[in-house]
PDB file of C-alpha atoms and ligand atoms in Angstrom:
ATOM      1  CA  MET A   1     -73.320 -64.735 116.791  1.00  0.00           C
ATOM      2  CA  ASP A   2     -72.232 -66.629 119.360  1.00  0.00           C
ATOM      3  CA  TYR A   3     -75.701 -68.305 120.543  1.00  0.00           C
ATOM      4  CA  LYS A   4     -74.326 -70.569 123.452  1.00  0.00           C
ATOM      5  CA  ASN A   5     -74.384 -67.488 126.338  1.00  0.00           C
ATOM      6  CA  LEU A   6     -78.350 -67.062 125.245  1.00  0.00           C
ATOM      7  CA  ILE A   7     -78.840 -70.872 125.337  1.00  0.00           C
ATOM      8  CA  LYS A   8     -77.302 -71.340 128.869  1.00  0.00           C
ATOM      9  CA  THR A   9     -79.592 -68.629 130.036  1.00  0.00           C
ATOM     10  CA  ALA A  10     -82.491 -70.037 128.438  1.00  0.00           C
ATOM     11  CA  MET A  11     -81.534 -73.544 129.955  1.00  0.00           C
ATOM     12  CA  ASP A  12     -80.947 -71.948 133.765  1.00  0.00           C
ATOM     13  CA  TYR A  13     -84.407 -70.604 133.358  1.00  0.00           C
ATOM     14  CA  ARG A  14     -85.732 -73.531 132.275  1.00  0.00           C
ATOM     15  CA  GLU A  15     -85.133 -74.912 135.873  1.00  0.00           C
ATOM     16  CA  LYS A  16     -87.379 -72.298 137.198  1.00  0.00           C
ATOM     17  CA  ALA A  17     -90.560 -73.137 135.396  1.00  0.00           C
ATOM     18  CA  TYR A  18     -93.724 -73.381 137.416  1.00  0.00           C
ATOM     19  CA  CYS A  19     -95.438 -76.563 135.230  1.00  0.00           C
ATOM     20  CA  ILE A  20     -96.884 -78.301 138.128  1.00  0.00           C
ATOM     21  CA  TYR A  21     -99.632 -79.438 135.314  1.00  0.00           C
ATOM     22  CA  SER A  22     -97.748 -80.581 132.506  1.00  0.00           C
ATOM     23  CA  ASN A  23     -94.323 -80.900 134.031  1.00  0.00           C
ATOM     24  CA  PHE A  24     -93.149 -79.645 130.685  1.00  0.00           C
ATOM     25  CA  LYS A  25     -90.526 -77.167 131.766  1.00  0.00           C
ATOM     26  CA  VAL A  26     -89.389 -74.725 129.087  1.00  0.00           C
ATOM     27  CA  GLY A  27     -86.912 -71.669 129.127  1.00  0.00           C
ATOM     28  CA  ALA A  28     -86.047 -68.817 127.114  1.00  0.00           C
ATOM     29  CA  ALA A  29     -83.971 -66.139 127.144  1.00  0.00           C
ATOM     30  CA  VAL A  30     -84.272 -62.796 124.764  1.00  0.00           C
ATOM     31  CA  LEU A  31     -81.396 -60.563 123.890  1.00  0.00           C
ATOM     32  CA  PHE A  32     -82.686 -57.096 122.899  1.00  0.00           C
ATOM     33  CA  ASP A  33     -80.644 -54.550 120.700  1.00  0.00           C
ATOM     34  CA  SER A  34     -79.647 -52.764 123.843  1.00  0.00           C
ATOM     35  CA  GLY A  35     -77.252 -56.206 124.328  1.00  0.00           C
ATOM     36  CA  LYS A  36     -79.451 -57.047 127.622  1.00  0.00           C
ATOM     37  CA  ILE A  37     -80.482 -60.330 128.172  1.00  0.00           C
ATOM     38  CA  TYR A  38     -83.547 -61.612 130.007  1.00  0.00           C
ATOM     39  CA  GLY A  39     -84.493 -65.162 130.958  1.00  0.00           C
ATOM     40  CA  GLY A  40     -87.989 -66.484 131.555  1.00  0.00           C
ATOM     41  CA  CYS A  41     -89.790 -69.631 132.375  1.00  0.00           C
ATOM     42  CA  ASN A  42     -93.436 -70.731 131.558  1.00  0.00           C
ATOM     43  CA  ILE A  43     -95.550 -70.213 134.752  1.00  0.00           C
ATOM     44  CA  GLU A  44     -98.647 -72.397 134.487  1.00  0.00           C
ATOM     45  CA  ASN A  45    -101.910 -71.535 136.172  1.00  0.00           C
ATOM     46  CA  ALA A  46    -105.129 -73.730 137.518  1.00  0.00           C
ATOM     47  CA  SER A  47    -107.140 -71.870 134.866  1.00  0.00           C
ATOM     48  CA  PHE A  48    -104.851 -73.506 132.123  1.00  0.00           C
ATOM     49  CA  GLY A  49    -105.686 -70.211 129.694  1.00  0.00           C
ATOM     50  CA  ALA A  50    -104.015 -68.090 132.193  1.00  0.00           C
ATOM     51  CA  THR A  51    -100.692 -70.229 131.450  1.00  0.00           C
ATOM     52  CA  ASN A  52     -97.533 -67.844 130.220  1.00  0.00           C
ATOM     53  CA  CYS A  53     -94.942 -69.227 128.136  1.00  0.00           C
ATOM     54  CA  ALA A  54     -91.515 -68.993 129.048  1.00  0.00           C
ATOM     55  CA  GLU A  55     -90.847 -66.889 125.692  1.00  0.00           C
ATOM     56  CA  ARG A  56     -93.148 -64.510 126.766  1.00  0.00           C
ATOM     57  CA  THR A  57     -92.284 -64.138 130.286  1.00  0.00           C
ATOM     58  CA  ALA A  58     -88.492 -63.122 129.134  1.00  0.00           C
ATOM     59  CA  ILE A  59     -90.053 -60.803 126.731  1.00  0.00           C
ATOM     60  CA  PHE A  60     -92.420 -59.128 128.849  1.00  0.00           C
ATOM     61  CA  LYS A  61     -89.834 -58.479 131.195  1.00  0.00           C
ATOM     62  CA  GLY A  62     -87.512 -56.823 129.417  1.00  0.00           C
ATOM     63  CA  ILE A  63     -90.015 -54.919 127.524  1.00  0.00           C
ATOM     64  CA  SER A  64     -90.909 -53.688 130.930  1.00  0.00           C
ATOM     65  CA  GLU A  65     -87.723 -52.612 131.965  1.00  0.00           C
ATOM     66  CA  GLY A  66     -87.754 -50.468 128.647  1.00  0.00           C
ATOM     67  CA  GLU A  67     -86.111 -52.735 126.294  1.00  0.00           C
ATOM     68  CA  ASN A  68     -87.249 -52.285 122.673  1.00  0.00           C
ATOM     69  CA  ASN A  69     -86.346 -54.953 119.865  1.00  0.00           C
ATOM     70  CA  ILE A  70     -85.661 -58.282 119.722  1.00  0.00           C
ATOM     71  CA  THR A  71     -82.144 -59.429 118.266  1.00  0.00           C
ATOM     72  CA  ALA A  72     -82.373 -62.930 119.183  1.00  0.00           C
ATOM     73  CA  ILE A  73     -84.581 -65.240 121.517  1.00  0.00           C
ATOM     74  CA  ALA A  74     -83.331 -69.114 122.598  1.00  0.00           C
ATOM     75  CA  VAL A  75     -85.731 -71.374 123.880  1.00  0.00           C
ATOM     76  CA  VAL A  76     -85.090 -74.549 125.084  1.00  0.00           C
ATOM     77  CA  GLY A  77     -88.099 -77.246 126.260  1.00  0.00           C
ATOM     78  CA  SER A  78     -87.535 -81.043 125.571  1.00  0.00           C
ATOM     79  CA  PHE A  79     -84.011 -82.223 125.790  1.00  0.00           C
ATOM     80  CA  THR A  80     -84.926 -84.912 123.152  1.00  0.00           C
ATOM     81  CA  ASP A  81     -86.580 -82.881 120.733  1.00  0.00           C
ATOM     82  CA  TYR A  82     -86.810 -79.205 119.529  1.00  0.00           C
ATOM     83  CA  THR A  83     -89.521 -77.463 121.053  1.00  0.00           C
ATOM     84  CA  TYR A  84     -90.378 -74.402 118.827  1.00  0.00           C
ATOM     85  CA  PRO A  85     -92.201 -71.344 120.193  1.00  0.00           C
ATOM     86  CA  CYS A  86     -96.261 -71.441 119.924  1.00  0.00           C
ATOM     87  CA  GLY A  87     -98.110 -69.358 117.857  1.00  0.00           C
ATOM     88  CA  VAL A  88     -98.977 -66.622 120.461  1.00  0.00           C
ATOM     89  CA  CYS A  89     -95.233 -66.257 121.177  1.00  0.00           C
ATOM     90  CA  ARG A  90     -94.366 -66.054 117.419  1.00  0.00           C
ATOM     91  CA  GLN A  91     -96.872 -63.143 117.136  1.00  0.00           C
ATOM     92  CA  VAL A  92     -95.385 -61.623 120.172  1.00  0.00           C
ATOM     93  CA  ILE A  93     -91.827 -61.878 118.970  1.00  0.00           C
ATOM     94  CA  ALA A  94     -93.289 -60.383 115.777  1.00  0.00           C
ATOM     95  CA  GLU A  95     -94.701 -57.354 117.989  1.00  0.00           C
ATOM     96  CA  PHE A  96     -91.150 -56.563 119.179  1.00  0.00           C
ATOM     97  CA  GLY A  97     -88.948 -58.315 116.374  1.00  0.00           C
ATOM     98  CA  GLU A  98     -87.914 -57.926 112.763  1.00  0.00           C
ATOM     99  CA  LYS A  99     -88.516 -60.403 110.118  1.00  0.00           C
ATOM    100  CA  ASP A 100     -84.466 -61.121 110.265  1.00  0.00           C
ATOM    101  CA  THR A 101     -84.689 -61.576 114.060  1.00  0.00           C
ATOM    102  CA  LYS A 102     -82.838 -64.874 115.142  1.00  0.00           C
ATOM    103  CA  ILE A 103     -85.116 -67.640 117.137  1.00  0.00           C
ATOM    104  CA  ILE A 104     -82.714 -70.356 118.334  1.00  0.00           C
ATOM    105  CA  ILE A 105     -84.295 -73.663 119.378  1.00  0.00           C
ATOM    106  CA  ALA A 106     -82.234 -75.876 121.697  1.00  0.00           C
ATOM    107  CA  LYS A 107     -82.090 -79.222 122.879  1.00  0.00           C
ATOM    108  CA  ASN A 108     -78.686 -78.680 124.188  1.00  0.00           C
ATOM    109  CA  LEU A 109     -75.518 -76.336 123.968  1.00  0.00           C
ATOM    110  CA  GLU A 110     -74.697 -77.858 121.113  1.00  0.00           C
ATOM    111  CA  GLU A 111     -77.550 -78.996 119.479  1.00  0.00           C
ATOM    112  CA  TYR A 112     -79.714 -76.156 118.131  1.00  0.00           C
ATOM    113  CA  VAL A 113     -81.520 -75.183 114.888  1.00  0.00           C
ATOM    114  CA  VAL A 114     -81.639 -70.836 113.802  1.00  0.00           C
ATOM    115  CA  LYS A 115     -85.007 -69.901 112.289  1.00  0.00           C
ATOM    116  CA  THR A 116     -85.549 -66.726 111.261  1.00  0.00           C
ATOM    117  CA  LEU A 117     -89.121 -64.776 112.670  1.00  0.00           C
ATOM    118  CA  GLU A 118     -89.893 -64.732 108.935  1.00  0.00           C
ATOM    119  CA  GLU A 119     -89.438 -68.434 108.468  1.00  0.00           C
ATOM    120  CA  LEU A 120     -91.633 -69.361 111.577  1.00  0.00           C
ATOM    121  CA  LEU A 121     -94.431 -66.883 111.120  1.00  0.00           C
ATOM    122  CA  PRO A 122     -94.429 -65.494 107.748  1.00  0.00           C
ATOM    123  CA  SER A 123     -97.030 -62.999 106.334  1.00  0.00           C
ATOM    124  CA  SER A 124     -97.470 -61.617 109.727  1.00  0.00           C
ATOM    125  CA  PHE A 125     -99.932 -59.224 110.881  1.00  0.00           C
ATOM    126  CA  THR A 126     -98.056 -56.461 112.689  1.00  0.00           C
ATOM    127  CA  LYS A 127     -97.891 -52.797 113.759  1.00  0.00           C
ATOM    128  CA  ASP A 128     -97.441 -51.481 110.016  1.00  0.00           C
ATOM    129  CA  ASP A 129    -100.959 -53.285 108.968  1.00  0.00           C
ATOM    130  CA  ILE A 130    -102.776 -50.891 111.747  1.00  0.00           C
ATOM    131  CA  ASP A 131    -101.305 -48.218 110.343  1.00  0.00           C
ATOM    132  CA  LYS A 132    -102.867 -49.093 106.902  1.00  0.00           C
ATOM    133  CA  LYS A 133    -106.355 -49.019 108.137  1.00  0.00           C
ATOM    134  CA  ILE A 134    -109.208 -47.340 105.708  1.00  0.00           C
TER     135      ILE A 134
HETATM  136  N1  THU B 201     -94.843 -73.711 126.171  1.00  0.00           N
HETATM  137  C1  THU B 201     -93.788 -72.576 126.567  1.00  0.00           C
HETATM  138  O1  THU B 201     -93.650 -71.826 127.534  1.00  0.00           O
HETATM  139  N2  THU B 201     -93.187 -72.191 125.087  1.00  0.00           N
HETATM  140  C2  THU B 201     -93.906 -72.622 124.148  1.00  0.00           C
HETATM  141  O2  THU B 201     -93.697 -72.250 123.307  1.00  0.00           O
HETATM  142  C3  THU B 201     -94.673 -73.995 124.031  1.00  0.00           C
HETATM  143  C4  THU B 201     -95.164 -74.208 125.011  1.00  0.00           C
HETATM  144  C5  THU B 201     -95.146 -74.177 128.009  1.00  0.00           C
HETATM  145  C6  THU B 201     -96.752 -73.648 128.111  1.00  0.00           C
HETATM  146  C7  THU B 201     -97.047 -74.453 128.978  1.00  0.00           C
HETATM  147  O3  THU B 201     -96.523 -74.355 130.120  1.00  0.00           O
HETATM  148  C8  THU B 201     -96.419 -75.843 128.767  1.00  0.00           C
HETATM  149  O4  THU B 201     -95.084 -75.863 127.959  1.00  0.00           O
HETATM  150  C9  THU B 201     -97.044 -77.062 127.897  1.00  0.00           C
HETATM  151  O5  THU B 201     -97.874 -76.684 126.833  1.00  0.00           O
END
């Protein structure tokens, strides 16, 4: 798969970040199995806990438009170090992804690493576990 388009979208959305408290811009782009891509940025809040990460902004945009499964998600934070998705975002990716959903962590269009969800969130708790209650 060519991830450049996904990374470019994440970079574009990074510029829309609302991060007046941390000044740390993050952009994300999600490819759903429909073939559509949704972008998102981090959106901070004076009540810090109400902050939404870029990954979740992009995922929730897609889900609220009727998308279902995540094929791949790219995230761009720092240009000098790889910015990995936080734990909450990994869990949200798990809700709508598969073990082999690709997570692309990019500094720029040339420098990126590709991980699977299983690598970043092994032995995760999912809806399958809910089905196994009792
Ligand atoms: N942030 C993201 O958008 N995604 C991540 O995976 C890590 C953290 C944002 C949240 C906050 O606005 C800023 O980065 C600093 O934590």
